[in-house]
Short mmCIF file of C-alpha atoms and ligand atoms in Angstrom, two decimals:
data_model
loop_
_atom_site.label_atom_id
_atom_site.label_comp_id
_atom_site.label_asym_id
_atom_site.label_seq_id
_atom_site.Cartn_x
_atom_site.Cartn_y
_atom_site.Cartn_z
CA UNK A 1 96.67 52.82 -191.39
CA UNK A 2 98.12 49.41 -191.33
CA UNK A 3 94.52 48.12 -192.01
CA UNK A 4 94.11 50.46 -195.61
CA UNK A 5 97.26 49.69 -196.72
CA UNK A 6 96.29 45.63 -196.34
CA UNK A 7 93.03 46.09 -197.88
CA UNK A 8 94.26 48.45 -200.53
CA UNK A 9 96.56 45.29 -201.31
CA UNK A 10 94.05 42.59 -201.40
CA UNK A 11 92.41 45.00 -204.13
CA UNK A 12 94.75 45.05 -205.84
CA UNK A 13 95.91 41.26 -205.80
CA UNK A 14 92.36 39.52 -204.96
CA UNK A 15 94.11 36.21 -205.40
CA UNK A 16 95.71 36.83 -201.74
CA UNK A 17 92.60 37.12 -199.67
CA UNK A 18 92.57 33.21 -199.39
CA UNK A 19 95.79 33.29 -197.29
CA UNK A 20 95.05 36.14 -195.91
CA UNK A 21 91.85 35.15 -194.34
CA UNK A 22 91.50 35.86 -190.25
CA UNK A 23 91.59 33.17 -187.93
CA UNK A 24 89.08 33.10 -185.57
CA UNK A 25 87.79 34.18 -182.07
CA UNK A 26 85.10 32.64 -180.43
CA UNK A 27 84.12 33.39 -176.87
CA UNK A 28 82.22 30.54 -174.25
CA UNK A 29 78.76 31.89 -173.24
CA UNK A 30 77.37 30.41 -170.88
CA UNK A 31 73.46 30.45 -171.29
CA UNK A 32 72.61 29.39 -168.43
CA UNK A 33 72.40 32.43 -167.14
CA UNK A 34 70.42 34.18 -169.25
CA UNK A 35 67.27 32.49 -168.90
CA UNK A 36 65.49 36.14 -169.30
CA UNK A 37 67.45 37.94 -172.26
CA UNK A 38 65.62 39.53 -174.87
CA UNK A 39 67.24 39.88 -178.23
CA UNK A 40 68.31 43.50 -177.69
CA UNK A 41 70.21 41.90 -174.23
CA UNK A 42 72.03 39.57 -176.89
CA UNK A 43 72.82 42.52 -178.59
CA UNK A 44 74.42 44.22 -176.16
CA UNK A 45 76.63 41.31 -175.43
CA UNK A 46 77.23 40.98 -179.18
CA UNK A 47 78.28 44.55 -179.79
CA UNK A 48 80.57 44.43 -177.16
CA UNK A 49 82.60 41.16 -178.17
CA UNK A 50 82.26 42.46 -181.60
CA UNK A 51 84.23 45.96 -180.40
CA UNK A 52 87.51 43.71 -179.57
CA UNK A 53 87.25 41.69 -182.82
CA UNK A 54 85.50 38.30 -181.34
CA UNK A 55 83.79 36.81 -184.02
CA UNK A 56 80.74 34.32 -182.21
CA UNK A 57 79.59 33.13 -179.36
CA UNK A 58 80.42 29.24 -178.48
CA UNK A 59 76.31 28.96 -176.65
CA UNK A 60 77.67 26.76 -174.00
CA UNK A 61 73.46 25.43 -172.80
CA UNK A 62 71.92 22.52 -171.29
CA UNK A 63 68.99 20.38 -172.69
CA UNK A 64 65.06 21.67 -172.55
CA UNK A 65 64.38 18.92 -169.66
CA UNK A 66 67.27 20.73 -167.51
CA UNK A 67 66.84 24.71 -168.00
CA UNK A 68 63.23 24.88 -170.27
CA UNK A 69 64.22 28.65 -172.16
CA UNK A 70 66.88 26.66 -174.05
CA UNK A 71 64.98 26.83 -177.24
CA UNK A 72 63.98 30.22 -176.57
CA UNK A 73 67.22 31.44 -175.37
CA UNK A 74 69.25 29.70 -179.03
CA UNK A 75 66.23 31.44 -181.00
CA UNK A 76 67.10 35.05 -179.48
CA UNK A 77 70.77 34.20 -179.97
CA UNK A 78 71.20 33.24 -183.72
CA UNK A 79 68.41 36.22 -184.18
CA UNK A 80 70.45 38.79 -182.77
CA UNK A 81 73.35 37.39 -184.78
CA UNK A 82 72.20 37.74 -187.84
CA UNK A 83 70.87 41.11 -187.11
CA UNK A 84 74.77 41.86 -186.18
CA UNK A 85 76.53 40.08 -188.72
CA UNK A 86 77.80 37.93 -185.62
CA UNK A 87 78.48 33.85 -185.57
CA UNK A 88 76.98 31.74 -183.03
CA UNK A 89 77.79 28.39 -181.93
CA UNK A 90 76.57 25.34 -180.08
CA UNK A 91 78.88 24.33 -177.30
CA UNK A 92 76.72 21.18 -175.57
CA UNK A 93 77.24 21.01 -172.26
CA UNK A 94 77.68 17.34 -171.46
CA UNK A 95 77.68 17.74 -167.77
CA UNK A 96 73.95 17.53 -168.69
CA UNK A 97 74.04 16.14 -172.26
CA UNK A 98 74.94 12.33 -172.82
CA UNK A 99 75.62 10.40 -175.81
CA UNK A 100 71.90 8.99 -175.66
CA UNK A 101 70.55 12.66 -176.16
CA UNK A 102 71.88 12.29 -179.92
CA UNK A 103 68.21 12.88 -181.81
CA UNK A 104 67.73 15.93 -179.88
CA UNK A 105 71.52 17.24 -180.77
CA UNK A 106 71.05 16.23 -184.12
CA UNK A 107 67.70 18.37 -184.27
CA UNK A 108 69.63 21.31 -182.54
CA UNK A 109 72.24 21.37 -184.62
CA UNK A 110 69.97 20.56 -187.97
CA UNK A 111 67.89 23.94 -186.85
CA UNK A 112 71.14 26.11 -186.13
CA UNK A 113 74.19 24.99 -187.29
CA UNK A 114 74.42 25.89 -191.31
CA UNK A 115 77.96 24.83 -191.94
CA UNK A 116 79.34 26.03 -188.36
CA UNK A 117 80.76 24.30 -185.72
CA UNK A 118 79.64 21.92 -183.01
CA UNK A 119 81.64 21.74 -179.44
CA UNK A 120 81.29 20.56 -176.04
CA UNK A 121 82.25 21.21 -172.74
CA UNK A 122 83.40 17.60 -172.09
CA UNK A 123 81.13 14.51 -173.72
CA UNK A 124 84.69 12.85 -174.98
CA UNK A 125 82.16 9.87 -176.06
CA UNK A 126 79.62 11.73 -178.18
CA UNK A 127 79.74 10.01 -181.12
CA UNK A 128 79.08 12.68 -184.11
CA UNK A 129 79.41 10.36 -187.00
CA UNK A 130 75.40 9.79 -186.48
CA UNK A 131 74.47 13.63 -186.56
CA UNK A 132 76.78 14.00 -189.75
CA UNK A 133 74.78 10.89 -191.49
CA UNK A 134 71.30 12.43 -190.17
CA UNK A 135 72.13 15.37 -191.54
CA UNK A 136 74.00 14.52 -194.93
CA UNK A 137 73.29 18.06 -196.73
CA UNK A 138 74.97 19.97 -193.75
CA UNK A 139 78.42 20.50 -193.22
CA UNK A 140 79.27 20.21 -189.50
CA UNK A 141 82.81 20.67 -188.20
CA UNK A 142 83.17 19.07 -184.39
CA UNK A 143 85.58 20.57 -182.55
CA UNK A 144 84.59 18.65 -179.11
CA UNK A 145 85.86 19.27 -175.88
CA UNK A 146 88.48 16.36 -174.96
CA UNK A 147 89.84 15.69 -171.65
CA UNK A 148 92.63 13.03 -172.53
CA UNK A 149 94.21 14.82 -176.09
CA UNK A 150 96.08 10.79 -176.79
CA UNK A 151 92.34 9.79 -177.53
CA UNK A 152 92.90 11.95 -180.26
CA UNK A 153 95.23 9.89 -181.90
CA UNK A 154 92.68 7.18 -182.71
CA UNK A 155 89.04 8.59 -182.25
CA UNK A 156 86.35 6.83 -184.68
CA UNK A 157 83.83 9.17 -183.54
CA UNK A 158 83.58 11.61 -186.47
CA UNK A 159 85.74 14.10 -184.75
CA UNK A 160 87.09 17.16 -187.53
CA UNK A 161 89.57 18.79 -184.60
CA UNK A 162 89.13 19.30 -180.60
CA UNK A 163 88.70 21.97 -177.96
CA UNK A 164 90.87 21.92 -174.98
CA UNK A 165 89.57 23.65 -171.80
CA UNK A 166 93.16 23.16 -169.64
CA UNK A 167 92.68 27.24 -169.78
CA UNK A 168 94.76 27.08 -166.36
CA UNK A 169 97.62 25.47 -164.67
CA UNK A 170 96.59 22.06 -164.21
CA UNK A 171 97.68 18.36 -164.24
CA UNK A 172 94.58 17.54 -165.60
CA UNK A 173 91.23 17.58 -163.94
CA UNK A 174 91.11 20.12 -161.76
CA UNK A 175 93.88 19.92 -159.78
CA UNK A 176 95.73 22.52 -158.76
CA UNK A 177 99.40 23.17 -159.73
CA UNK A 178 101.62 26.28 -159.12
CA UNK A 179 101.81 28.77 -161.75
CA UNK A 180 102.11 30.24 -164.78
CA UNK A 181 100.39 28.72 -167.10
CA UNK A 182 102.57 26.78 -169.81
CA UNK A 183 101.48 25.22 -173.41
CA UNK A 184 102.08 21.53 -172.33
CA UNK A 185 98.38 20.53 -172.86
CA UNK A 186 98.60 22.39 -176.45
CA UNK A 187 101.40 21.00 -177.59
CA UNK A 188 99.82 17.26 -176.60
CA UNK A 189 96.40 18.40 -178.48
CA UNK A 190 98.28 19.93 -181.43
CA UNK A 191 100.86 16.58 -181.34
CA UNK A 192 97.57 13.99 -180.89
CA UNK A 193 95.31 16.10 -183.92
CA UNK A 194 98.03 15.84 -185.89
CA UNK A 195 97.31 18.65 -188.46
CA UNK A 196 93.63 18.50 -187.57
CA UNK A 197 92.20 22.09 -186.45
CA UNK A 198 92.83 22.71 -182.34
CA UNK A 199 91.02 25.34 -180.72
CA UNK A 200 92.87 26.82 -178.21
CA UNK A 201 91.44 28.11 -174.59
CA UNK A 202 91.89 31.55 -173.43
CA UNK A 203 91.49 32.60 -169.96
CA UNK A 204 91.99 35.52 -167.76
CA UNK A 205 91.83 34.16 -164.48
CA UNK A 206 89.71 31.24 -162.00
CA UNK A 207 88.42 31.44 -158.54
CA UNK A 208 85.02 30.01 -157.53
CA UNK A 209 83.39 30.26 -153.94
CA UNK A 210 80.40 28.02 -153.98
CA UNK A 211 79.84 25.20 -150.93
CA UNK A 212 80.03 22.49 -153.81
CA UNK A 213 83.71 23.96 -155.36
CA UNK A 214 86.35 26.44 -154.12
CA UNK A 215 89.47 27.61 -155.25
CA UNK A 216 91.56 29.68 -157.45
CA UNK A 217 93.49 28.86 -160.23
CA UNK A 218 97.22 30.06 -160.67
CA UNK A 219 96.40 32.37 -163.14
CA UNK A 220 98.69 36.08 -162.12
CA UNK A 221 99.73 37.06 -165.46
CA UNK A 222 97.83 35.20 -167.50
CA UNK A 223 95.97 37.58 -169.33
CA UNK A 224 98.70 38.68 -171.29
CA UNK A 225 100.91 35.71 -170.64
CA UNK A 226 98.11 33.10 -172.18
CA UNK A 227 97.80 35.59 -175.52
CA UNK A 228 101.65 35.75 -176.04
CA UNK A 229 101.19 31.87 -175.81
CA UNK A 230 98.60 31.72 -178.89
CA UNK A 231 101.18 34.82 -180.75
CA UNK A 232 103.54 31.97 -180.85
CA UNK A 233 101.46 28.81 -180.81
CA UNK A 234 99.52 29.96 -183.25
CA UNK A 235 96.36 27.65 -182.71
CA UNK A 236 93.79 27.10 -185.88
CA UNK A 237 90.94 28.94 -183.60
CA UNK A 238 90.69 30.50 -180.13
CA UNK A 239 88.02 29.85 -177.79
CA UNK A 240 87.99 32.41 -174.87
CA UNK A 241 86.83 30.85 -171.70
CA UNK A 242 84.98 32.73 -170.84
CA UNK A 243 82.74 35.88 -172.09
CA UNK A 244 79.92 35.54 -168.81
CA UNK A 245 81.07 32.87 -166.36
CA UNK A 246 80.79 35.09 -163.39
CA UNK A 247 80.77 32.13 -161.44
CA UNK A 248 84.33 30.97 -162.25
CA UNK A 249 85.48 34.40 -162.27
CA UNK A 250 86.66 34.25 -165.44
CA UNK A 251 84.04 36.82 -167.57
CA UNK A 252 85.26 39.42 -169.72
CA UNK A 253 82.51 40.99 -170.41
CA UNK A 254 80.59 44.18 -168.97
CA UNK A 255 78.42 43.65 -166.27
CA UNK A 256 75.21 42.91 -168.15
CA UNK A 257 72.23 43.96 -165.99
CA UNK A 258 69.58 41.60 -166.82
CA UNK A 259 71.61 37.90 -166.27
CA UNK A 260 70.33 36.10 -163.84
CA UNK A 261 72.45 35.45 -160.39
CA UNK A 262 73.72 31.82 -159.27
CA UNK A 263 75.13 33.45 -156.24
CA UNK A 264 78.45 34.70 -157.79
CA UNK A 265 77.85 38.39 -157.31
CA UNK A 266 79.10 37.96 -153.77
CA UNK A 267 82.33 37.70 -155.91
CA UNK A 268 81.57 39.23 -159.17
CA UNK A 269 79.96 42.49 -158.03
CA UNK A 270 81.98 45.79 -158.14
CA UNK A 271 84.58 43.70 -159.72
CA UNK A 272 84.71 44.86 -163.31
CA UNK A 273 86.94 43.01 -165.53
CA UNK A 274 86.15 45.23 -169.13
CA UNK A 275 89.85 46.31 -168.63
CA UNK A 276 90.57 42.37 -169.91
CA UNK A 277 88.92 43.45 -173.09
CA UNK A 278 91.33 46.37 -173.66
CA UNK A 279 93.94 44.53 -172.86
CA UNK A 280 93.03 41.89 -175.16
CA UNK A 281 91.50 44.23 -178.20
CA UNK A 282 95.52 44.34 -180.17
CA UNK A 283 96.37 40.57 -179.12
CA UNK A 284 93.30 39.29 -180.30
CA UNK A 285 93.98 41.41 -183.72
CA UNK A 286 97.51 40.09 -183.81
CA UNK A 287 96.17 36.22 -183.48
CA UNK A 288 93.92 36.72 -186.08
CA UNK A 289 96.19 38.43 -188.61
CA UNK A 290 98.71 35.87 -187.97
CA UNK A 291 101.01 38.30 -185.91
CA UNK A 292 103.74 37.54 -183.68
CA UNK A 293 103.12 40.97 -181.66
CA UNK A 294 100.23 42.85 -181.31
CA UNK A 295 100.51 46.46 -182.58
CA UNK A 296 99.25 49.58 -179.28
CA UNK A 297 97.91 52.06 -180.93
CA UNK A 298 97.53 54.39 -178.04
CA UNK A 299 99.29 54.76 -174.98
CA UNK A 300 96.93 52.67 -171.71
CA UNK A 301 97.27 50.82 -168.91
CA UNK A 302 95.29 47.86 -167.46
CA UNK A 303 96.07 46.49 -164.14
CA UNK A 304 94.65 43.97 -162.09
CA UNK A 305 94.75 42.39 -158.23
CA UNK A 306 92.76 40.78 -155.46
CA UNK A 307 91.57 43.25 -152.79
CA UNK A 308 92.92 41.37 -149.83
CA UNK A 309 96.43 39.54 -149.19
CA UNK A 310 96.25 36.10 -148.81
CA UNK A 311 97.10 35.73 -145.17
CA UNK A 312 93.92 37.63 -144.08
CA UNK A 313 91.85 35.44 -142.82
CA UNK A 314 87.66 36.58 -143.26
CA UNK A 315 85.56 36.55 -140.56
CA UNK A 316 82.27 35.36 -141.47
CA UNK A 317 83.27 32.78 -144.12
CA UNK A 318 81.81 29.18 -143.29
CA UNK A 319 83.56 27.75 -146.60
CA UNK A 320 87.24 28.79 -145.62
CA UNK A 321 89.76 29.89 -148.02
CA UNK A 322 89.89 28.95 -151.39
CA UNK A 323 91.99 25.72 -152.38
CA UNK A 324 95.38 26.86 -153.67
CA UNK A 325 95.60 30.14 -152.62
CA UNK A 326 99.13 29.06 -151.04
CA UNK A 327 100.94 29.27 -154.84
CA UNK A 328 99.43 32.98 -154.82
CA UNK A 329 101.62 36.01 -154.84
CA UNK A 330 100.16 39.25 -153.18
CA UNK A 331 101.33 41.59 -155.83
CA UNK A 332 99.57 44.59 -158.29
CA UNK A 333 99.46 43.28 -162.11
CA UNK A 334 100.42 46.08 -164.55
CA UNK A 335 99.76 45.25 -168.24
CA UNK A 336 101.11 48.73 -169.91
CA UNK A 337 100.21 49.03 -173.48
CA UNK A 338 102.79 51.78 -175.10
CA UNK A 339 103.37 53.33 -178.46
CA UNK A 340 107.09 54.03 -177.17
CA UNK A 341 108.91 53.74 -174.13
CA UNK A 342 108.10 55.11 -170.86
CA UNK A 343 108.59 55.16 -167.07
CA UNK A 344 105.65 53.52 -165.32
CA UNK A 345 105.54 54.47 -161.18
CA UNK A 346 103.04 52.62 -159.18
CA UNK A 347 102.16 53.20 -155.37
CA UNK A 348 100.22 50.01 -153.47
CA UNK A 349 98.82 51.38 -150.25
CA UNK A 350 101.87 52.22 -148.07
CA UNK A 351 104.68 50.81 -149.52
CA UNK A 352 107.12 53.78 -150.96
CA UNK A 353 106.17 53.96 -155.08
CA UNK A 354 108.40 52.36 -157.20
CA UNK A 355 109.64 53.41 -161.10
CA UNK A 356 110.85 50.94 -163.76
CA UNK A 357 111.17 51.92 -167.19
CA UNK A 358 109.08 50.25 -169.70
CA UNK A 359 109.17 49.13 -173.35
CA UNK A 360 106.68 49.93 -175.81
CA UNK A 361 104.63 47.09 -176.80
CA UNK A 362 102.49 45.39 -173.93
CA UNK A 363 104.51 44.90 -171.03
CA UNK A 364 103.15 42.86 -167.61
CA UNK A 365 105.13 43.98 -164.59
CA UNK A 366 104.22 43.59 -161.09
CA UNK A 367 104.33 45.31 -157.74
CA UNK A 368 104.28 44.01 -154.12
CA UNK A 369 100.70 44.64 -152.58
CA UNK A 370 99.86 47.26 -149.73
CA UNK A 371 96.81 47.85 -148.28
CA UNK A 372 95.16 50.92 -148.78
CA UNK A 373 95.07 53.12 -152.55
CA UNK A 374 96.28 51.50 -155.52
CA UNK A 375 98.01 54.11 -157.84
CA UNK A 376 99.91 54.67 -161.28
CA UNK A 377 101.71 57.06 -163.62
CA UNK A 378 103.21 56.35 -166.85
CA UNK A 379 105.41 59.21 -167.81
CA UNK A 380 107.69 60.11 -170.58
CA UNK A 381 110.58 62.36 -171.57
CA UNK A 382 109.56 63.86 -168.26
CA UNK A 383 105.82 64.57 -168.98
CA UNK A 384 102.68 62.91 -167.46
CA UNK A 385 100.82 60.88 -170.14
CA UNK A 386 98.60 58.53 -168.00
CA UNK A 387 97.95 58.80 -164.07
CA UNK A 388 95.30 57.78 -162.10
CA UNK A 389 94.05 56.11 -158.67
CA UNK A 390 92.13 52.53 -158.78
CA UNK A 391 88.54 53.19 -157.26
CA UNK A 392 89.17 50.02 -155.27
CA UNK A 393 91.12 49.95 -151.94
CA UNK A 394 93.06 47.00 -151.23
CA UNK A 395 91.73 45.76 -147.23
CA UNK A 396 92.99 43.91 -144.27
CA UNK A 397 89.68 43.00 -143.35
CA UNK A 398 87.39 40.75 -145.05
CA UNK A 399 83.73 38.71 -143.86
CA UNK A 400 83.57 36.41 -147.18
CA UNK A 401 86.77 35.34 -149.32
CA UNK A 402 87.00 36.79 -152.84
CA UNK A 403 90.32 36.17 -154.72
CA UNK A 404 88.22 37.51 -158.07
CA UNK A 405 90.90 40.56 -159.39
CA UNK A 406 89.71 44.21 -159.64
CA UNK A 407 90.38 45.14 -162.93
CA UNK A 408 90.86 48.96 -163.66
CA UNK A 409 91.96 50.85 -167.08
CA UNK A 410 93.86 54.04 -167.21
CA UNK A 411 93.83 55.60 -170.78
CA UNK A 412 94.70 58.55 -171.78
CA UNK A 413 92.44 61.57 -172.68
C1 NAG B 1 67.62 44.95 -169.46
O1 NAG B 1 66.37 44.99 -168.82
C2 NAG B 1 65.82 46.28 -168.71
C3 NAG B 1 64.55 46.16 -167.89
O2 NAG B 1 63.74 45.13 -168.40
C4 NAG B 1 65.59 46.86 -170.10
O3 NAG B 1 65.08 48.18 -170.01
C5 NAG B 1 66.91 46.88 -170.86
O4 NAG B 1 66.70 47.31 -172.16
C6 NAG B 1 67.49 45.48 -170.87
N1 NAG B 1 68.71 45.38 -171.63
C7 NAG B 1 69.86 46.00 -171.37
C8 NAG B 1 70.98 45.70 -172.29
O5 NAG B 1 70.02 46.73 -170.42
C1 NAG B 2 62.56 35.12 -165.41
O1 NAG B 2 61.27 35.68 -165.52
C2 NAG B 2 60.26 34.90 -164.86
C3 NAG B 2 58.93 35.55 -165.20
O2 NAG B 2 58.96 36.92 -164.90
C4 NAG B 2 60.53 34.86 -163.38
O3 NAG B 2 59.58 34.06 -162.71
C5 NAG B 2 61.93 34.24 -163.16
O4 NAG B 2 62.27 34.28 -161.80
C6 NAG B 2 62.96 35.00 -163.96
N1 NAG B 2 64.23 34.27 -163.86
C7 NAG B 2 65.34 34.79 -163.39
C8 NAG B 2 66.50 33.86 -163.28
O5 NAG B 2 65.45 35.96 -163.02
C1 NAG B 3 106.81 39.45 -160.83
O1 NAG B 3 107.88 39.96 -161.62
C2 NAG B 3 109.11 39.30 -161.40
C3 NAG B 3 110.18 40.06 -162.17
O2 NAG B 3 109.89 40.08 -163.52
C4 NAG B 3 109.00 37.86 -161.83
O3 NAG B 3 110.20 37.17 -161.60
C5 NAG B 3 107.88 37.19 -161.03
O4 NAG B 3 107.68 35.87 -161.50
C6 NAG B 3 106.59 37.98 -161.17
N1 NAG B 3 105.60 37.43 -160.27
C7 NAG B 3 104.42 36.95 -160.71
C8 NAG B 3 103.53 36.39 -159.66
O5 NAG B 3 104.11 36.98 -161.88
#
């Protein structure tokens, strides 16, 4: 309703559409993975980030000599995108890029860029003043990845804003601090571009299990806590990190059949996190229209927590726990999204269920962990409006460590 009445507005008064105009919503992809898509498996992906109002994909990829379906892989990408009326982006991944690759970025970006944007995922050095002046009839905005934001201040390398990805509590690097997650490395971005566009990370959660990294970001509440963040901060652009990193732990998106596996369904398997894309649906509309709230149209519930409490040790694990686990609480996230106020009861395993009353709006409130069934009711003025039980048990047993959340939706029918 709120939608017509805006757009029966900008009818009327067409001058307004300029300050009106959405800000937008990329999402990380990493393509890595997807060595064997076909352009309807793009689609898929598409249609699905386009159902919560993302707007492109940042293609985060590696050069030919490193994974050889690059080229292919871009091709399908921008092809399926323009089938969808969908944005794509490069995103070079300089963990395999380096400043000397610059004839083969500018090429990539002279084939697929058409006024867009150009990131990274880290390359602080990459000097873009030489693609811009290879490529003088294009315009190219870089928004670059940049680990130390006070470089900022006085970069001569053709720079037009930056892209931080401190999407978790951190000192910098990947160190591992106790949560939540604050704006400090926004504010020294925003301070540093100094009016410049600063494109914000968005992150649901971190844990990786691989022999060459392990451990878990504080992230708890952060899915809604990180959006309330960018309601308030109000960043030029959002990057979500990430839509497919099943490795990290940190996808939103559905499990896609036809990625390829690095190992990470040990982790990422059975653990569905499209209840992050609910969630996120009215915050990322909010962002975009320049909202301080985001508006629930329908009465649901997302909730979210790791299967087993952090003092159970797993018995057939040979790389331990995860690094950080220690600033971990073992408590049930409940993210209710109500039109109007309502008492939400939720029963972990054995412990006796417990009621709160909730707010309207999107409220995160959580609940000591129990092993055993995980379940909720919302009710109000006395009547049953949402109830259901998670399909996933919390354990006390475990052979392999997986601090990856179980993410489950309740919605009413
Ligand atoms: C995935 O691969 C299967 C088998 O090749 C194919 O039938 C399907 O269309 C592909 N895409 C999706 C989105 O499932
Ligand atoms: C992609 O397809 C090729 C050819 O069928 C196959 O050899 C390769 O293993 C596949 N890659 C992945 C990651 O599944
Ligand atoms: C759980 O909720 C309580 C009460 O609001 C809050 O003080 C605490 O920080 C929350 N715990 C986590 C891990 O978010």
């Amino acid at each position: 309703m709120a939608k017509r009445w805006v757009a029966a507005l900008l009818a009327a008064m067409p001058w307004m559409v300029e300050s009106q105009a959405e800000k937008p919503v990329y999402a990380h992809f990493i393509v890595g993975i997807v060595e064997n898509y076909t352009v309807d498996d793009w689609k898929a992906d598409i249609t699905q980030a386009q159902e919560i109002g993302i707007d492109g994909f940042a293609l985060n990829c590696a050069p030919e000599r490193i994974d050889g379906y690059t080229p292919k892989q871009l091709a399908n990408a921008y092809q399926a995108a323009e089938e969808l009326g969908f944005k794509m982006f490069i995103s070079f991944d300089f963990a395999y890029w380096s400043p000397g690759d610059t004839a083969d970025i500018t090429d990539i970006v002279g084939n697929y860029n058409d006024g867009a944007i150009v990131s990274t995922f880290v390359g602080d050095n990459m000097d873009w003043n030489a693609v811009k002046s290879a490529l003088p009839n294009q315009k190219i905005t870089a928004l670059s990845n940049i680990q130390d934001p006070s470089f900022l201040a006085s970069a001569q390398t053709g720079l037009d804003g930056a892209f931080s990805w401190y999407a978790w509590p951190t000192d910098g690097g990947n160190s591992i601090i106790p949560g939540p997650m604050t704006t400090i490395w926004d504010e020294r971005f925003i301070q540093n571009l100094a009016g410049r566009p600063y494109m914000a990370p968005v992150s649901p959660w971190f844990f990786t299990h691989f022999n060459t990294k392990n451990w878990v970001f504080i992230c708890e509440d952060q899915p809604t806590r990180r959006w309330e963040q960018m309601l308030t901060l109000k960043p030029a652009l959002v990057e979500i990190v990430t839509w497919n990193d099943f490795g990290e732990s940190h996808y939103i998106s559905g499990s896609q059949p036809n990625h390829s596996d690095d190992g990470s369904s040990a982790w990422a398997s059975g653990y569905p996190h499209d209840g992050f894309r609910t969630l996120w649906a009215p915050y990322i509309a909010a962002y975009k229209s320049g909202a301080d709230k985001p508006i629930v149209e329908s009465d649901q519930l997302v909730y979210w927590y790791r299967t087993t409490p952090k003092d159970i040790v797993c018995t057939s694990d040979t790389l331990g726990p995860p690094n950080g686990i220690q600033y971990l609480a073992d408590v049930v996230f409940v993210a209710t999204m109500l039109t109007e106020p309502a008492e939400l009861t939720m029963t972990s395993g054995g412990n006796a269920p417990v009621t709160v009353t909730i707010d309207a709006g999107i409220r995160t409130t959580n609940f000591t962990i129990g092993v055993g069934q995980q379940s909720f009711s919302v009710s109000r003025n006395g009547a049953m409006i949402l109830s259901g039980t998670s399909d996933k048990e919390v354990t006390s047993s475990c052979e392999t460590y997986n601090y990856n959340p179980y993410v489950g939706v309740l919605s009413s029918t």
